Amino acid sequence: MKRNTKQTFIKIAHLCEILLSIVILLVILLGIFDILREVYGAYIIDFANPVNYEQLNNFLAQILLLVIAVELVIMLCLHRPETLLEVLLYAIARKLLLIPKSSSAGELLLGVLAIAAIFFIKKYLIPTNNKNNDNNEQKNSIKSIIASYLKDDDDNVSMF
């Protein structure tokens, strides 16, 4: 009985992760439309005025935030250490690209060191899997993931 309760909670947690991933994907789609609308307004409608640094910086910030959100969805679906490192890498890269003009070189150096540390972790501390295993994980669609969690098979629940 205790095992069935644990399995049920694990299934519910996975379904909540998938639901949150779907919500994040919807927000990403809305964000893409918002960026396209702003780019259309700045570059096509108001083409006589050049785009200033702040506008371009805002476009970059929004686009990189959407990239981080996509990586977050991938992280929620795959449950691999590499995906967490990818999210961190994009977040730090976004921070580095959007550093204000008034910031010091120390902040830039810390960001570069953080990215170097992530690459070090990926190369030396994360075990490498064979390519066939990675390709099989990437081929799983959300539909197959949902179907596997809805089954009452004990093998699918023992992921943790």
PDB file of C-alpha atoms in Angstrom:
ATOM      1  CA  MET A   1       0.000   0.000   0.000  1.00  0.00           C
ATOM      2  CA  LYS A   2       2.810   2.379   0.902  1.00  0.00           C
ATOM      3  CA  ARG A   3       4.554   1.668  -2.418  1.00  0.00           C
ATOM      4  CA  ASN A   4       1.387   2.390  -4.405  1.00  0.00           C
ATOM      5  CA  THR A   5       0.961   5.731  -2.637  1.00  0.00           C
ATOM      6  CA  LYS A   6       4.551   6.668  -3.407  1.00  0.00           C
ATOM      7  CA  GLN A   7       4.110   5.683  -7.057  1.00  0.00           C
ATOM      8  CA  THR A   8       0.913   7.700  -7.277  1.00  0.00           C
ATOM      9  CA  PHE A   9       2.623  10.797  -5.886  1.00  0.00           C
ATOM     10  CA  ILE A  10       5.510  10.362  -8.318  1.00  0.00           C
ATOM     11  CA  LYS A  11       3.070  10.103 -11.234  1.00  0.00           C
ATOM     12  CA  ILE A  12       1.212  13.198 -10.043  1.00  0.00           C
ATOM     13  CA  ALA A  13       4.496  15.097  -9.705  1.00  0.00           C
ATOM     14  CA  HIS A  14       5.520  14.147 -13.242  1.00  0.00           C
ATOM     15  CA  LEU A  15       2.141  15.172 -14.612  1.00  0.00           C
ATOM     16  CA  CYS A  16       2.470  18.524 -12.811  1.00  0.00           C
ATOM     17  CA  GLU A  17       5.892  18.987 -14.409  1.00  0.00           C
ATOM     18  CA  ILE A  18       4.415  18.302 -17.829  1.00  0.00           C
ATOM     19  CA  LEU A  19       1.542  20.692 -17.153  1.00  0.00           C
ATOM     20  CA  LEU A  20       3.990  23.406 -16.074  1.00  0.00           C
ATOM     21  CA  SER A  21       6.046  22.736 -19.201  1.00  0.00           C
ATOM     22  CA  ILE A  22       2.966  23.223 -21.362  1.00  0.00           C
ATOM     23  CA  VAL A  23       2.157  26.492 -19.572  1.00  0.00           C
ATOM     24  CA  ILE A  24       5.733  27.699 -20.081  1.00  0.00           C
ATOM     25  CA  LEU A  25       5.530  26.779 -23.780  1.00  0.00           C
ATOM     26  CA  LEU A  26       2.335  28.812 -24.125  1.00  0.00           C
ATOM     27  CA  VAL A  27       4.027  31.783 -22.456  1.00  0.00           C
ATOM     28  CA  ILE A  28       6.977  31.353 -24.834  1.00  0.00           C
ATOM     29  CA  LEU A  29       4.651  31.454 -27.843  1.00  0.00           C
ATOM     30  CA  LEU A  30       3.000  34.615 -26.538  1.00  0.00           C
ATOM     31  CA  GLY A  31       6.438  36.102 -25.918  1.00  0.00           C
ATOM     32  CA  ILE A  32       7.481  35.341 -29.493  1.00  0.00           C
ATOM     33  CA  PHE A  33       4.423  37.176 -30.806  1.00  0.00           C
ATOM     34  CA  ASP A  34       5.207  40.116 -28.519  1.00  0.00           C
ATOM     35  CA  ILE A  35       8.798  40.307 -29.766  1.00  0.00           C
ATOM     36  CA  LEU A  36       7.674  40.095 -33.393  1.00  0.00           C
ATOM     37  CA  ARG A  37       5.197  42.906 -32.770  1.00  0.00           C
ATOM     38  CA  GLU A  38       7.870  45.100 -31.195  1.00  0.00           C
ATOM     39  CA  VAL A  39      10.402  44.379 -33.940  1.00  0.00           C
ATOM     40  CA  TYR A  40       7.777  45.140 -36.578  1.00  0.00           C
ATOM     41  CA  GLY A  41       7.008  48.439 -34.887  1.00  0.00           C
ATOM     42  CA  ALA A  42      10.638  49.445 -34.418  1.00  0.00           C
ATOM     43  CA  TYR A  43      12.138  48.332 -37.721  1.00  0.00           C
ATOM     44  CA  ILE A  44       9.304  48.421 -40.256  1.00  0.00           C
ATOM     45  CA  ILE A  45       6.730  50.985 -39.150  1.00  0.00           C
ATOM     46  CA  ASP A  46       9.209  53.442 -37.643  1.00  0.00           C
ATOM     47  CA  PHE A  47      12.042  52.796 -40.105  1.00  0.00           C
ATOM     48  CA  ALA A  48      12.956  56.479 -40.410  1.00  0.00           C
ATOM     49  CA  ASN A  49      14.298  56.554 -36.846  1.00  0.00           C
ATOM     50  CA  PRO A  50      17.262  54.317 -36.060  1.00  0.00           C
ATOM     51  CA  VAL A  51      16.892  51.819 -33.249  1.00  0.00           C
ATOM     52  CA  ASN A  52      18.756  53.017 -30.180  1.00  0.00           C
ATOM     53  CA  TYR A  53      20.911  50.971 -27.826  1.00  0.00           C
ATOM     54  CA  GLU A  54      18.228  50.572 -25.158  1.00  0.00           C
ATOM     55  CA  GLN A  55      15.698  49.190 -27.646  1.00  0.00           C
ATOM     56  CA  LEU A  56      18.184  46.700 -29.037  1.00  0.00           C
ATOM     57  CA  ASN A  57      19.189  45.720 -25.517  1.00  0.00           C
ATOM     58  CA  ASN A  58      15.520  45.119 -24.636  1.00  0.00           C
ATOM     59  CA  PHE A  59      15.024  42.953 -27.747  1.00  0.00           C
ATOM     60  CA  LEU A  60      18.070  40.896 -26.837  1.00  0.00           C
ATOM     61  CA  ALA A  61      16.927  40.562 -23.226  1.00  0.00           C
ATOM     62  CA  GLN A  62      13.491  39.298 -24.249  1.00  0.00           C
ATOM     63  CA  ILE A  63      14.837  36.861 -26.833  1.00  0.00           C
ATOM     64  CA  LEU A  64      17.432  35.416 -24.477  1.00  0.00           C
ATOM     65  CA  LEU A  65      14.808  35.090 -21.752  1.00  0.00           C
ATOM     66  CA  LEU A  66      12.684  33.027 -24.150  1.00  0.00           C
ATOM     67  CA  VAL A  67      15.706  30.844 -24.950  1.00  0.00           C
ATOM     68  CA  ILE A  68      16.196  30.245 -21.228  1.00  0.00           C
ATOM     69  CA  ALA A  69      12.508  29.349 -20.910  1.00  0.00           C
ATOM     70  CA  VAL A  70      12.830  26.806 -23.739  1.00  0.00           C
ATOM     71  CA  GLU A  71      15.823  25.254 -21.994  1.00  0.00           C
ATOM     72  CA  LEU A  72      13.815  25.170 -18.764  1.00  0.00           C
ATOM     73  CA  VAL A  73      11.082  23.171 -20.503  1.00  0.00           C
ATOM     74  CA  ILE A  74      13.703  20.762 -21.820  1.00  0.00           C
ATOM     75  CA  MET A  75      15.128  20.457 -18.314  1.00  0.00           C
ATOM     76  CA  LEU A  76      11.693  19.644 -16.872  1.00  0.00           C
ATOM     77  CA  CYS A  77      11.119  16.938 -19.478  1.00  0.00           C
ATOM     78  CA  LEU A  78      14.502  15.204 -19.604  1.00  0.00           C
ATOM     79  CA  HIS A  79      15.762  15.232 -15.971  1.00  0.00           C
ATOM     80  CA  ARG A  80      19.446  15.179 -16.889  1.00  0.00           C
ATOM     81  CA  PRO A  81      22.305  17.126 -15.281  1.00  0.00           C
ATOM     82  CA  GLU A  82      23.406  18.407 -18.693  1.00  0.00           C
ATOM     83  CA  THR A  83      20.140  20.251 -19.181  1.00  0.00           C
ATOM     84  CA  LEU A  84      20.514  22.055 -15.855  1.00  0.00           C
ATOM     85  CA  LEU A  85      23.985  23.163 -16.908  1.00  0.00           C
ATOM     86  CA  GLU A  86      22.587  24.396 -20.233  1.00  0.00           C
ATOM     87  CA  VAL A  87      19.998  26.520 -18.425  1.00  0.00           C
ATOM     88  CA  LEU A  88      22.709  27.982 -16.198  1.00  0.00           C
ATOM     89  CA  LEU A  89      24.942  28.603 -19.204  1.00  0.00           C
ATOM     90  CA  TYR A  90      22.241  30.537 -21.065  1.00  0.00           C
ATOM     91  CA  ALA A  91      21.300  32.510 -17.962  1.00  0.00           C
ATOM     92  CA  ILE A  92      24.893  33.558 -17.323  1.00  0.00           C
ATOM     93  CA  ALA A  93      25.426  34.363 -21.003  1.00  0.00           C
ATOM     94  CA  ARG A  94      22.290  36.523 -20.943  1.00  0.00           C
ATOM     95  CA  LYS A  95      23.582  38.350 -17.898  1.00  0.00           C
ATOM     96  CA  LEU A  96      26.952  38.917 -19.574  1.00  0.00           C
ATOM     97  CA  LEU A  97      25.425  40.242 -22.780  1.00  0.00           C
ATOM     98  CA  LEU A  98      23.139  42.615 -20.934  1.00  0.00           C
ATOM     99  CA  ILE A  99      25.642  44.072 -18.483  1.00  0.00           C
ATOM    100  CA  PRO A 100      25.027  47.823 -18.190  1.00  0.00           C
ATOM    101  CA  LYS A 101      27.647  50.211 -19.512  1.00  0.00           C
ATOM    102  CA  SER A 102      28.334  51.474 -16.005  1.00  0.00           C
ATOM    103  CA  SER A 103      29.306  48.071 -14.586  1.00  0.00           C
ATOM    104  CA  SER A 104      32.844  47.121 -13.746  1.00  0.00           C
ATOM    105  CA  ALA A 105      35.182  44.687 -15.437  1.00  0.00           C
ATOM    106  CA  GLY A 106      34.968  42.549 -12.300  1.00  0.00           C
ATOM    107  CA  GLU A 107      31.386  41.575 -13.109  1.00  0.00           C
ATOM    108  CA  LEU A 108      32.420  40.593 -16.612  1.00  0.00           C
ATOM    109  CA  LEU A 109      35.311  38.540 -15.244  1.00  0.00           C
ATOM    110  CA  LEU A 110      33.015  36.747 -12.782  1.00  0.00           C
ATOM    111  CA  GLY A 111      30.628  35.868 -15.607  1.00  0.00           C
ATOM    112  CA  VAL A 112      33.429  34.514 -17.769  1.00  0.00           C
ATOM    113  CA  LEU A 113      34.753  32.465 -14.837  1.00  0.00           C
ATOM    114  CA  ALA A 114      31.251  31.091 -14.205  1.00  0.00           C
ATOM    115  CA  ILE A 115      30.937  30.002 -17.841  1.00  0.00           C
ATOM    116  CA  ALA A 116      34.402  28.425 -17.679  1.00  0.00           C
ATOM    117  CA  ALA A 117      33.349  26.552 -14.528  1.00  0.00           C
ATOM    118  CA  ILE A 118      30.241  25.230 -16.292  1.00  0.00           C
ATOM    119  CA  PHE A 119      32.341  23.969 -19.205  1.00  0.00           C
ATOM    120  CA  PHE A 120      34.757  22.365 -16.726  1.00  0.00           C
ATOM    121  CA  ILE A 121      31.869  20.623 -14.968  1.00  0.00           C
ATOM    122  CA  LYS A 122      30.429  19.418 -18.278  1.00  0.00           C
ATOM    123  CA  LYS A 123      33.763  18.043 -19.449  1.00  0.00           C
ATOM    124  CA  TYR A 124      35.195  16.481 -16.300  1.00  0.00           C
ATOM    125  CA  LEU A 125      32.392  15.884 -13.806  1.00  0.00           C
ATOM    126  CA  ILE A 126      29.406  14.819 -15.914  1.00  0.00           C
ATOM    127  CA  PRO A 127      29.744  11.244 -17.209  1.00  0.00           C
ATOM    128  CA  THR A 128      29.363  10.904 -20.953  1.00  0.00           C
ATOM    129  CA  ASN A 129      26.548   8.735 -22.258  1.00  0.00           C
ATOM    130  CA  ASN A 130      26.669   6.983 -25.563  1.00  0.00           C
ATOM    131  CA  LYS A 131      25.009   8.786 -28.454  1.00  0.00           C
ATOM    132  CA  ASN A 132      22.321   6.149 -28.974  1.00  0.00           C
ATOM    133  CA  ASN A 133      20.979   6.708 -25.466  1.00  0.00           C
ATOM    134  CA  ASP A 134      20.865  10.487 -25.992  1.00  0.00           C
ATOM    135  CA  ASN A 135      19.087  10.132 -29.342  1.00  0.00           C
ATOM    136  CA  ASN A 136      16.488   7.808 -27.849  1.00  0.00           C
ATOM    137  CA  GLU A 137      15.738  10.283 -25.046  1.00  0.00           C
ATOM    138  CA  GLN A 138      15.353  13.177 -27.460  1.00  0.00           C
ATOM    139  CA  LYS A 139      12.940  11.237 -29.676  1.00  0.00           C
ATOM    140  CA  ASN A 140      10.415  10.922 -26.847  1.00  0.00           C
ATOM    141  CA  SER A 141       7.579  13.322 -27.414  1.00  0.00           C
ATOM    142  CA  ILE A 142       5.354  14.821 -24.763  1.00  0.00           C
ATOM    143  CA  LYS A 143       2.607  12.470 -25.861  1.00  0.00           C
ATOM    144  CA  SER A 144       4.715   9.374 -25.208  1.00  0.00           C
ATOM    145  CA  ILE A 145       5.905  10.782 -21.874  1.00  0.00           C
ATOM    146  CA  ILE A 146       2.319  11.360 -20.746  1.00  0.00           C
ATOM    147  CA  ALA A 147       1.312   7.891 -21.932  1.00  0.00           C
ATOM    148  CA  SER A 148       4.158   6.257 -20.031  1.00  0.00           C
ATOM    149  CA  TYR A 149       3.171   7.979 -16.787  1.00  0.00           C
ATOM    150  CA  LEU A 150      -0.473   7.070 -17.134  1.00  0.00           C
ATOM    151  CA  LYS A 151       0.342   3.379 -17.334  1.00  0.00           C
ATOM    152  CA  ASP A 152       0.258   1.402 -14.122  1.00  0.00           C
ATOM    153  CA  ASP A 153       3.557  -0.297 -14.916  1.00  0.00           C
ATOM    154  CA  ASP A 154       6.034  -0.413 -12.007  1.00  0.00           C
ATOM    155  CA  ASP A 155       9.065  -0.093 -14.298  1.00  0.00           C
ATOM    156  CA  ASN A 156       8.079   3.360 -15.531  1.00  0.00           C
ATOM    157  CA  VAL A 157       7.754   4.756 -12.019  1.00  0.00           C
ATOM    158  CA  SER A 158      11.196   3.755 -10.793  1.00  0.00           C
ATOM    159  CA  MET A 159      12.930   6.731 -12.417  1.00  0.00           C
ATOM    160  CA  PHE A 160      14.170   8.207  -9.140  1.00  0.00           C
TER     161      PHE A 160
END
